[in-house]
Short mmCIF file of C-alpha atoms in Angstrom, two decimals:
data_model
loop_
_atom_site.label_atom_id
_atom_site.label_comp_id
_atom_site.label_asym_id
_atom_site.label_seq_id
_atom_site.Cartn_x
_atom_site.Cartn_y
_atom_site.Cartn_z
CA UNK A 1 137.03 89.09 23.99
CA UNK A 2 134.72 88.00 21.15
CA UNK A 3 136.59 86.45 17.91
CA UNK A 4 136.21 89.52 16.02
CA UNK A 5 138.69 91.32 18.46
CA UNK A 6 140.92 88.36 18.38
CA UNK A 7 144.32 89.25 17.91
CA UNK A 8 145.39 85.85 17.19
CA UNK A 9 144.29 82.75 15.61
CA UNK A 10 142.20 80.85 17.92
CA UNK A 11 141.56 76.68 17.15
CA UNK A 12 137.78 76.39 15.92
CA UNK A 13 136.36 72.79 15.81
CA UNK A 14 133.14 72.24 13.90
CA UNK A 15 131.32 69.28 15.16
CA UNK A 16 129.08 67.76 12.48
CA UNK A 17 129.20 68.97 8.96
CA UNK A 18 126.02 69.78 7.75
CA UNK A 19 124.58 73.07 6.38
CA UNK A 20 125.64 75.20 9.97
CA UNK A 21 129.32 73.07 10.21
CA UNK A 22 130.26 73.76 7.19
CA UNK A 23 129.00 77.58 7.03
CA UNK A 24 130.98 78.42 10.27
CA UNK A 25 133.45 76.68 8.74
CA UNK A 26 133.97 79.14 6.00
CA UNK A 27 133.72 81.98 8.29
CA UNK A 28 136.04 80.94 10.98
CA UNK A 29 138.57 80.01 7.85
CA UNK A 30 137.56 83.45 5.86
CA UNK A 31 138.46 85.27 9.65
CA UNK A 32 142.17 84.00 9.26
CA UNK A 33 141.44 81.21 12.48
CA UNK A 34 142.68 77.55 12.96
CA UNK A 35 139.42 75.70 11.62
CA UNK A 36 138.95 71.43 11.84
CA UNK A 37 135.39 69.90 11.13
CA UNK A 38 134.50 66.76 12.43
CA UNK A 39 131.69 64.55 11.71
CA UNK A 40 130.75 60.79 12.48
CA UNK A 41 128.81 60.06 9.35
CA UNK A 42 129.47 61.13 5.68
CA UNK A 43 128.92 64.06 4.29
CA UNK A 44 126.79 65.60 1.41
CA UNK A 45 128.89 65.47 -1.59
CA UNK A 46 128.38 69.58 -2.00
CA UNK A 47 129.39 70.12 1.59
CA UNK A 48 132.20 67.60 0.78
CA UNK A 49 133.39 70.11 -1.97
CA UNK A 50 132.78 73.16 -0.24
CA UNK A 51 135.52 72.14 2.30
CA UNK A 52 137.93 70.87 -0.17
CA UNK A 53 137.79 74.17 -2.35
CA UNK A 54 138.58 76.31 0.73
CA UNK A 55 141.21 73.61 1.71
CA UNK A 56 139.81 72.93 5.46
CA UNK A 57 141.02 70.37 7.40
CA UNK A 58 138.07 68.00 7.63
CA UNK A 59 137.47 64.18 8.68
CA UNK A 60 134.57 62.04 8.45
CA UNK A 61 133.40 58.88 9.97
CA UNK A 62 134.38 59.00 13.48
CA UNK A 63 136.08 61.31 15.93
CA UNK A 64 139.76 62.25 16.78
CA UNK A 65 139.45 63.51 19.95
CA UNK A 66 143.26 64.74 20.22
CA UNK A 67 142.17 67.00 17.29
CA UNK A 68 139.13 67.79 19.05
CA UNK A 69 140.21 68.61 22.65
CA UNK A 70 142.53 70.41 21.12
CA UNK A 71 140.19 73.63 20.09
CA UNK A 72 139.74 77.04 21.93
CA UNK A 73 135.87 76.59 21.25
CA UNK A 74 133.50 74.15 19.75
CA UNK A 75 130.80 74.83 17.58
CA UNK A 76 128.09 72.26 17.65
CA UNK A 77 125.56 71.16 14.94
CA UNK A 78 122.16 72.10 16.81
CA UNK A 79 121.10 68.17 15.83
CA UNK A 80 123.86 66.89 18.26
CA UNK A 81 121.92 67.02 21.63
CA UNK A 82 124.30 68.03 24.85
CA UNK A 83 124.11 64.58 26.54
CA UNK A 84 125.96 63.17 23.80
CA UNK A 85 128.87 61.48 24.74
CA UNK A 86 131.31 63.46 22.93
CA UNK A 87 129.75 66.95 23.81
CA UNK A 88 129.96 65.66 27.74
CA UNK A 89 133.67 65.05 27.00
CA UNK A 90 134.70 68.26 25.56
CA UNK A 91 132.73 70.14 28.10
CA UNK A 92 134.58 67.96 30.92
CA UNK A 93 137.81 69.37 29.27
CA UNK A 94 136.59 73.05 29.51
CA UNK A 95 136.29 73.62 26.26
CA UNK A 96 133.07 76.12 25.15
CA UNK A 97 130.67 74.66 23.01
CA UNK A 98 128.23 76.97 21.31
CA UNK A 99 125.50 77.00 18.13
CA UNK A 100 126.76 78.15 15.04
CA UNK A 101 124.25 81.26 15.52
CA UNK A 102 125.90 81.94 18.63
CA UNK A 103 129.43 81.96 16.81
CA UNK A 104 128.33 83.87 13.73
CA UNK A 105 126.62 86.45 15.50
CA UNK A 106 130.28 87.50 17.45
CA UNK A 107 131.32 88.35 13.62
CA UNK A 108 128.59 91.10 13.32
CA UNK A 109 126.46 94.13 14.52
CA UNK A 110 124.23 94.26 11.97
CA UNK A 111 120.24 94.50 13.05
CA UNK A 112 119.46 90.50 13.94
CA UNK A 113 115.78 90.15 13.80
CA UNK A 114 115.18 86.68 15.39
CA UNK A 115 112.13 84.66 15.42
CA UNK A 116 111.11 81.29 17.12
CA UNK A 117 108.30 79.22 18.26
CA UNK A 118 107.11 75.77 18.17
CA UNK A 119 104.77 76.29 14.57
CA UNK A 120 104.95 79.54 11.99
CA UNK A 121 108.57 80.09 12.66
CA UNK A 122 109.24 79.44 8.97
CA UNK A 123 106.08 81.15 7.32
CA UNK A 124 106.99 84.29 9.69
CA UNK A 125 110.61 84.54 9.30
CA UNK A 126 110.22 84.47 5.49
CA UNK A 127 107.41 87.34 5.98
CA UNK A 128 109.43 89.42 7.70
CA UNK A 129 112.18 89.24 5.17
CA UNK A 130 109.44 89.25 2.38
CA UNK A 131 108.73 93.00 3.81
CA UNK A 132 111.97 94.10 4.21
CA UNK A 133 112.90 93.28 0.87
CA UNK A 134 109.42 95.11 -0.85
CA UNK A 135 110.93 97.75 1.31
CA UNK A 136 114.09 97.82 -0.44
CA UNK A 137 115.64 97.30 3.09
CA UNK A 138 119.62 95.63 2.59
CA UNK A 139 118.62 92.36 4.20
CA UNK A 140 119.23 88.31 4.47
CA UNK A 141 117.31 85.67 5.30
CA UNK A 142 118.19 82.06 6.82
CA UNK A 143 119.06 81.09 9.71
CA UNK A 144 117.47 77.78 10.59
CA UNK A 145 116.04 77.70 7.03
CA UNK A 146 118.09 78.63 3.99
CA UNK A 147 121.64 79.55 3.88
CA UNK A 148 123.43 79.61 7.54
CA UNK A 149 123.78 82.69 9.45
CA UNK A 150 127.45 81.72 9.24
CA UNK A 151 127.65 81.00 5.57
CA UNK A 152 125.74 84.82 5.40
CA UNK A 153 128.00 86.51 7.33
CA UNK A 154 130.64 85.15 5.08
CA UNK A 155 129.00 86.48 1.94
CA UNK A 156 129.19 89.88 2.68
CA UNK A 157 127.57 92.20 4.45
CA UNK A 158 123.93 93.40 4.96
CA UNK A 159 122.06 95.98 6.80
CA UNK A 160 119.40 93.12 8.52
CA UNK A 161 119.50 89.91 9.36
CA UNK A 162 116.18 87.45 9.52
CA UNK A 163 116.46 84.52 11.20
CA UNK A 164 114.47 81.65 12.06
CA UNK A 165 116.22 80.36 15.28
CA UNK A 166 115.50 76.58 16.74
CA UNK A 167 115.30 75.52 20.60
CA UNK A 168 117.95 73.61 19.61
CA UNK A 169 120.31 76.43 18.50
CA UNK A 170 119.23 79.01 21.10
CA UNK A 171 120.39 75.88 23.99
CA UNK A 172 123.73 77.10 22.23
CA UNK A 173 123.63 81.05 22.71
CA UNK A 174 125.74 82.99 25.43
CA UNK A 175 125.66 86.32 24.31
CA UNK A 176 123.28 86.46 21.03
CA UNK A 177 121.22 89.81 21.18
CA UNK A 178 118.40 89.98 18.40
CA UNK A 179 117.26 93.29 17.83
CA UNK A 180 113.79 92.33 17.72
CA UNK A 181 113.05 88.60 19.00
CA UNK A 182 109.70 87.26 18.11
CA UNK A 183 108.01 84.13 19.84
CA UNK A 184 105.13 82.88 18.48
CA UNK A 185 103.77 80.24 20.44
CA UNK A 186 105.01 77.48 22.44
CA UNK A 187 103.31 73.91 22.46
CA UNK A 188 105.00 70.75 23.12
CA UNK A 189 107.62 69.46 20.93
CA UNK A 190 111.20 68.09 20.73
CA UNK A 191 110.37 66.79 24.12
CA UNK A 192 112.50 63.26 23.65
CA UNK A 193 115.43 65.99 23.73
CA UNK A 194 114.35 67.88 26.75
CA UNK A 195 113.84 64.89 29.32
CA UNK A 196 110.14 64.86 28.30
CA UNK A 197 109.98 67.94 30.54
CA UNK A 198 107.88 70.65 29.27
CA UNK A 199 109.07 73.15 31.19
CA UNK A 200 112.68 72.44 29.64
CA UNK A 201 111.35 73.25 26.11
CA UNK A 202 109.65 76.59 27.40
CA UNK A 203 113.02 77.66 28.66
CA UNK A 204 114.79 77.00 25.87
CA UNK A 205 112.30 79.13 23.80
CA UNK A 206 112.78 82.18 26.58
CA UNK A 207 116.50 82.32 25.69
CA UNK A 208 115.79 84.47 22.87
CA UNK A 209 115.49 87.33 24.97
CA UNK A 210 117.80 86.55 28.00
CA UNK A 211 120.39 88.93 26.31
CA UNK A 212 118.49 91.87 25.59
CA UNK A 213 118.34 95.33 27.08
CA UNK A 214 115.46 98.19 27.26
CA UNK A 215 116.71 99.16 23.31
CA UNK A 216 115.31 96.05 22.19
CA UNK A 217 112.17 94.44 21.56
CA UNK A 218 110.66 91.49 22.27
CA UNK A 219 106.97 90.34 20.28
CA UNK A 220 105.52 87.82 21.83
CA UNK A 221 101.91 85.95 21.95
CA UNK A 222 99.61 87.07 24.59
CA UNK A 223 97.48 84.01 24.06
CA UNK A 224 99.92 81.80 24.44
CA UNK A 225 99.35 80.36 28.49
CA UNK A 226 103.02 78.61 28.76
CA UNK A 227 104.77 82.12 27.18
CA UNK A 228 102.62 84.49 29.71
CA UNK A 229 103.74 81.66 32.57
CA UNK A 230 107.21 81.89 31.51
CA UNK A 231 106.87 85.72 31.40
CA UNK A 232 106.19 85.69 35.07
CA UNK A 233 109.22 83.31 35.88
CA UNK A 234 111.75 85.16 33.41
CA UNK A 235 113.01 89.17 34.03
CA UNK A 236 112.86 90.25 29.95
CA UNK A 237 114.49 93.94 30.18
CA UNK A 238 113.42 94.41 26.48
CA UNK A 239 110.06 96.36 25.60
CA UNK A 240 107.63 93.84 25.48
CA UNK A 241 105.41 93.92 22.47
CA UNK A 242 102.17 91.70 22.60
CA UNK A 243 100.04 90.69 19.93
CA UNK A 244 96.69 88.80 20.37
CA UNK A 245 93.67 86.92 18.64
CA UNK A 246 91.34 87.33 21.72
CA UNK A 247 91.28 90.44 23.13
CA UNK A 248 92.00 94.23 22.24
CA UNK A 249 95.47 95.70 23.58
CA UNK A 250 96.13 99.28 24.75
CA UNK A 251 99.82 98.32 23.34
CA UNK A 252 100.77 96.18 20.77
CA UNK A 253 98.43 94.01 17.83
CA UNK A 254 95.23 92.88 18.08
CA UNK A 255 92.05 92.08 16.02
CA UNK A 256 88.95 94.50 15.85
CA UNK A 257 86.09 94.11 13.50
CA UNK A 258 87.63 91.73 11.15
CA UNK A 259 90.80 94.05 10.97
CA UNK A 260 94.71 93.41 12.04
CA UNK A 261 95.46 96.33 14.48
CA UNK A 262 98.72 97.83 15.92
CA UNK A 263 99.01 100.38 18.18
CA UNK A 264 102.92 100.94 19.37
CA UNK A 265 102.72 104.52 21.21
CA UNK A 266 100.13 106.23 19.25
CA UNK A 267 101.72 105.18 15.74
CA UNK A 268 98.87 103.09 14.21
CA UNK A 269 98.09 100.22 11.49
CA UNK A 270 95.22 98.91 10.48
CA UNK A 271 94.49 96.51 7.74
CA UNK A 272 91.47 93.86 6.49
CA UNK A 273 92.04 90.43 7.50
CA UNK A 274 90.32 89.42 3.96
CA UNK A 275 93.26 90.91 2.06
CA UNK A 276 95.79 88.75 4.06
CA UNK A 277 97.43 86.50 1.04
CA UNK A 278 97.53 83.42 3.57
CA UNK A 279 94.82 82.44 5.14
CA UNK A 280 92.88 80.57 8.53
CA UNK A 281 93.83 82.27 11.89
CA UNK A 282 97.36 80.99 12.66
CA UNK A 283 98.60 82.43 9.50
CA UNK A 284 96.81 85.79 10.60
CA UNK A 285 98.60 85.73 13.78
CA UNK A 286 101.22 85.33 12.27
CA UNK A 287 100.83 88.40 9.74
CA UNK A 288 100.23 90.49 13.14
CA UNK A 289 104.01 89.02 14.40
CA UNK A 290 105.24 90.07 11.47
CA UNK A 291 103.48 93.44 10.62
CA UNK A 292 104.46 94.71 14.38
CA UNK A 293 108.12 93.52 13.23
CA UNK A 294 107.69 95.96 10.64
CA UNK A 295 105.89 98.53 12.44
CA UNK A 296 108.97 98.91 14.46
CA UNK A 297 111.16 98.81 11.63
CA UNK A 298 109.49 102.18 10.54
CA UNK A 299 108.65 100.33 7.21
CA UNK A 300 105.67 102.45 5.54
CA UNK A 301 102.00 101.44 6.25
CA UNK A 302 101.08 100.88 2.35
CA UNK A 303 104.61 99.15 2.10
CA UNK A 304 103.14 96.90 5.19
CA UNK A 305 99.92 96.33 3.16
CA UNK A 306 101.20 95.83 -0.36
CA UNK A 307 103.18 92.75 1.44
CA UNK A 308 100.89 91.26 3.16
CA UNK A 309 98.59 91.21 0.51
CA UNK A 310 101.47 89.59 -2.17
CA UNK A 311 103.09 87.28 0.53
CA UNK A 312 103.04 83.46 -1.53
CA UNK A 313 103.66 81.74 2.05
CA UNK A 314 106.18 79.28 2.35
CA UNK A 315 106.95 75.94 0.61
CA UNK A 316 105.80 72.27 2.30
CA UNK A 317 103.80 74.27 4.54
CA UNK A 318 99.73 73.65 3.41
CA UNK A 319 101.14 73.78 -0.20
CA UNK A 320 98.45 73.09 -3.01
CA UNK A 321 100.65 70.75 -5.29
CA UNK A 322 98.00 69.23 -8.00
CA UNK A 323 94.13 68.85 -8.16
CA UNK A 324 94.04 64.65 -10.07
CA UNK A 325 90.44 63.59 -10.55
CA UNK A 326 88.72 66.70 -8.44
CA UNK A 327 90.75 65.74 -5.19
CA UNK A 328 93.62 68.02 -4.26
CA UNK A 329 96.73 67.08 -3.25
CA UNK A 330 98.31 69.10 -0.01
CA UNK A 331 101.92 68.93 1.19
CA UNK A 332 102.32 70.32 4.34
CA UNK A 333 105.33 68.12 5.18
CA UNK A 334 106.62 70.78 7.46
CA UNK A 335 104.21 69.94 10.03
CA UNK A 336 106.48 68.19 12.21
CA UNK A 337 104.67 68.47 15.47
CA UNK A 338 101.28 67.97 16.30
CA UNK A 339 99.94 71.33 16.91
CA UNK A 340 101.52 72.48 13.76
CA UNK A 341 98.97 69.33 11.99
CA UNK A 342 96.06 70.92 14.14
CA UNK A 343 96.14 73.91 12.13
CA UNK A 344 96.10 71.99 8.62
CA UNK A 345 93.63 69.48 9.73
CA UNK A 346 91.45 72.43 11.08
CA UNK A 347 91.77 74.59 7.93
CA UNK A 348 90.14 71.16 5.66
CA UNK A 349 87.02 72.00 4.96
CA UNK A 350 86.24 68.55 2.69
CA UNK A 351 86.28 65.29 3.24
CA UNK A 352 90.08 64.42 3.71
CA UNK A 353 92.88 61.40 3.48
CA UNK A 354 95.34 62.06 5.85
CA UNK A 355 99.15 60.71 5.28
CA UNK A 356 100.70 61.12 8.75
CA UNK A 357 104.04 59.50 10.61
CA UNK A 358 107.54 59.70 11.15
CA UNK A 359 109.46 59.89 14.07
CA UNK A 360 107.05 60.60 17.58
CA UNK A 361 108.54 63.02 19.61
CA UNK A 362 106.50 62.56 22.48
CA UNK A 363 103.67 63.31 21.00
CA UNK A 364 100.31 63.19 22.42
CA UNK A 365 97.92 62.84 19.74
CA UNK A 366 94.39 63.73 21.88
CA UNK A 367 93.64 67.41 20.74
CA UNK A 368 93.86 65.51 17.18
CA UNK A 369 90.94 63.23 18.13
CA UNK A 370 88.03 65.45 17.14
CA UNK A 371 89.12 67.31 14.41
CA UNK A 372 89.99 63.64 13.12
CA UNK A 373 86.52 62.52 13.68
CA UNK A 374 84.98 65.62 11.94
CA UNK A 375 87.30 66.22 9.16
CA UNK A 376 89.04 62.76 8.16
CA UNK A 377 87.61 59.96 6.34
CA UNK A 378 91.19 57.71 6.45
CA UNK A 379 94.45 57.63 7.32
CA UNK A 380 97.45 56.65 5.60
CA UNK A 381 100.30 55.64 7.96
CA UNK A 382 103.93 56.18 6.61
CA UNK A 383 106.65 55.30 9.32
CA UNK A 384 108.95 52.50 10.09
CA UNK A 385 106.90 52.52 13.51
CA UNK A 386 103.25 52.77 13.27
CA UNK A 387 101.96 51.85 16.68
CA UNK A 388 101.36 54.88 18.25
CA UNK A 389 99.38 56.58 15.43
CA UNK A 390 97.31 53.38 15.09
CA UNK A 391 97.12 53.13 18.73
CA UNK A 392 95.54 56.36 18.59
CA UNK A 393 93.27 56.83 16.08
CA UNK A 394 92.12 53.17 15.56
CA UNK A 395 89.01 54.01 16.78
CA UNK A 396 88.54 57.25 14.77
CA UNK A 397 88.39 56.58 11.44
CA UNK A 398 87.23 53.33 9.43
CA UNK A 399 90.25 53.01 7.06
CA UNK A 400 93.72 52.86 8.49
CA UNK A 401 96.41 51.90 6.45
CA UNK A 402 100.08 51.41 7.17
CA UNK A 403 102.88 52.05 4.58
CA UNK A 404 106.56 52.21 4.24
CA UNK A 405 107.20 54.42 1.44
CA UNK A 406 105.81 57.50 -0.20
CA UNK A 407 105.07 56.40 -3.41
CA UNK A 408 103.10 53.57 -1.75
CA UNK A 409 101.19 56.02 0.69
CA UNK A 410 100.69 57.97 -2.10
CA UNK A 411 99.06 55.47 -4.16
CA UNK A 412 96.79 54.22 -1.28
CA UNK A 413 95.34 57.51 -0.68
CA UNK A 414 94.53 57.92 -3.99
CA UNK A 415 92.46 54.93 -4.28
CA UNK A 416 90.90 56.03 -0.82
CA UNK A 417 89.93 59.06 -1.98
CA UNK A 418 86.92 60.20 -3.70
CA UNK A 419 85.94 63.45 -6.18
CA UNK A 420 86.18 66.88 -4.00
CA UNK A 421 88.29 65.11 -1.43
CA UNK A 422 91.71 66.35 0.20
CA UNK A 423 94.59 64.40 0.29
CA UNK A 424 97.16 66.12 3.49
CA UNK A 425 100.14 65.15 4.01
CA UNK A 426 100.89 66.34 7.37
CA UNK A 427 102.87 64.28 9.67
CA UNK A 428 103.17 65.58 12.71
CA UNK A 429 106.10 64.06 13.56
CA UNK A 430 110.33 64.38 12.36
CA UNK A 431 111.10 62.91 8.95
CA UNK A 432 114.12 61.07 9.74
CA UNK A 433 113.32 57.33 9.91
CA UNK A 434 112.74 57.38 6.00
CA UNK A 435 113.74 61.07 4.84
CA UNK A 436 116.45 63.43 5.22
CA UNK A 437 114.52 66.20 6.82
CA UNK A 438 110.90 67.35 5.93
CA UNK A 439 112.00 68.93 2.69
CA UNK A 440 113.04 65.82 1.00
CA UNK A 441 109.52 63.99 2.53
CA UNK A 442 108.00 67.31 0.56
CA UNK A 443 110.00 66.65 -2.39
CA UNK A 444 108.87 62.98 -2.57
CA UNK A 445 105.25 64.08 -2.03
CA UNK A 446 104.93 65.92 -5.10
CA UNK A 447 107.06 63.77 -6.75
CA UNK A 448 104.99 60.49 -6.11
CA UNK A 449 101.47 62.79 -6.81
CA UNK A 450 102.86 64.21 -9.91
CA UNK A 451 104.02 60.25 -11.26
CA UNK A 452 100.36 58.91 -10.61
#
């Protein structure tokens, strides 16, 4: 019995009260159910508000377990990992505990078009829904970015649904059945969640597709070694769809003579890499992700090309904030891992200042080493621990610096830089030993380079 057949109220308990809490939240409470929301720190004050103008029972600060243990399901904030102590006690009482994707997905059967990967998640999932809108398709887009799929399906409704989904919200899933799933890539990251096991991560990626059936589809990358391993490991009953960089495919996209191609059963596409709006290779594979997306959405080939073409890409993500003194300043403060910091340090074609730290996931910083010796002049480090950046690329550049704010790593790579320079910001690493998430790092970015 999903919730939607429910003929009674059933006990909901949010765990953690950020964007996804308090969007299932709403829904559960809009749906007529028994709703509490607990979480151990404080919240935002508009999240506060949200709560108190739909009157939901709410606490902050610590745990009641009574209240908890009391619920017919759970439904966990995908930053709460499932060793925590207070997930291990709820599951030891048999209580479910899901993502809030999982949960708002039981409210609908609208089309879910869901799309993961390690890097281009965001810049793809905001493609897609860039197409489908030019389209004049009924359509939202969130998900892991945005608005909550829960706080969506509590809006109204909508024909489609674009979502960028996490590893960490598809560990919650039991029956969530996109449509269309799209995976990108896989490369290693989040691995101080997953045991430092690589092979956990890449599982946690495949469950975007465990669900589906031979009416869906499933897009994957055909270049992608740990995705065609897990391929061979993993029964997907969906139709698989391939796209590739390297080589030309009897089925699926692929690039011929400078041109994106797409070939799903004899119903073609074809379109000049040079008119792609975003540029360097990862963004065009990911314009063939999302232009097979739309290929099987029967959206019109002109349609396909008009959107491409207009697509603005996403923000923190390579962003060209201000040119100061003929050196531009780049925020690409989404780059939280280090392949996604590959791809920005491999699109610099100038001398460049690089502003990179955080939190280290794991990270092993070695396929950095010679793009850092070809393309980087210095590096800024802004974490509260350093070590393992300068540990790393000590030896690869003659300027190192270590900083402790933005405004200050700001500041320093502005006197390190010179006329026709790049400054990057691109961290390759979580943003929460000094910023809320990457957006706010972003945010402080421009803020600092627009204040020198």
């Amino acid at each position: 019995m999903t919730w939607m057949q429910a003929e009674h109220k059933l006990r909901i308990v949010i765990l953690g009260g950020g964007m996804s809490g308090v969007g299932a939240a709403m829904l559960a409470t809009q749906r007529g159910h028994d709703v509490f929301l607990s979480d151990g720190g404080v919240l935002k004050d508009a999240f506060a508000k949200a709560l108190q103008d739909q009157h939901i029972p709410h606490e902050t600060g610590g745990h009641d377990m009574e209240q908890i243990l009391n619920a017919d399901v759970v439904v966990k904030s995908p930053g709460i990992p499932d060793t925590a102590n207070i997930v291990q006690k709820i599951l030891s009482a048999g209580i479910p505990v899901i993502s809030e994707i999982e949960f708002a997905s039981r409210f609908t059967d609208e089309v879910e078009i869901a799309i993961t990967g390690s890097n281009g998640k965001t810049t793809v999932t905001s493609l897609i829904g860039h197409m489908l809108e030019y389209a004049d398709f009924d359509v939202t887009i969130g998900g892991n970015i945005g608005q909550s799929y829960a706080a969506q399906i509590a809006a109204g409704p909508a024909e489609y649904r674009v979502l960028e989904v996490s590893s960490f919200q598809l560990d919650g899933i039991n029956k969530f059945k996109p449509k269309i799933a799209v995976l990108l890539n896989i490369t290693p990251d989040h691995l101080d969640r997953y045991d430092y096991n690589f092979d956990n991560y890449v599982a946690s990626k495949m469950r975007i597709a465990m669900n589906q059936d031979e009416n869906d589809f499933f897009i994957y990358n055909a270049d992608d070694s740990a995705i065609q391993n897990a391929l061979k490991d993993n029964t997907i009953k969906s139709r698989l769809v391939p796209f590739s960089m390297t080589r030309k495919l009897e089925y699926g996209a692929y690039i011929q003579d400078n041109n994106i191609n797409i070939n799903l059963d004899s119903n073609t596409f074809t379109m000049p890499i040079q008119n792609l709006s975003i540029k360097g290779q990862h963004n065009t594979a990911n314009a063939m992700a999302a232009a097979t997306t739309a290929k099987l959405l029967q959206i019109r080939k002109e349609t396909i090309r008009q959107s491409l073409a207009s697509f603005q890409g996403v923000e923190h993500r390579l962003e060209q904030v201000l040119k100061i003194n003929k050196v531009q300043y780049i925020n690409d403060s989404k780059a939280t891992n280090v392949n996604a910091t590959y791809y920005a340090l491999d699109s610099m074609e100038k001398p460049t200042v690089w502003i990179v730290g955080g939190v280290d996931k794991g990270n092993d910083y070695s396929e950095l080493f010679a793009l850092v010796n070809k393309n980087v002049k210095a590096i800024v480090c802004l974490g509260a621990d350093n070590s393992k950046i300068v540990d790393a690329f000590g030896g690869c550049v003659e300027q190192m610096v270590e900083t402790s704010s933005m405004e200050d790593a700001v500041r320093v790579a502005y006197k390190l830089a010179s006329p026709g320079d790049n400054v990057l910001l691109s961290p390759a690493c979580a943003s929460f030993d000094l910023f809320e998430n990457y957006e706010d790092r972003g945010r402080q970015f421009k803020n600092a380079v627009r204040a020198l």
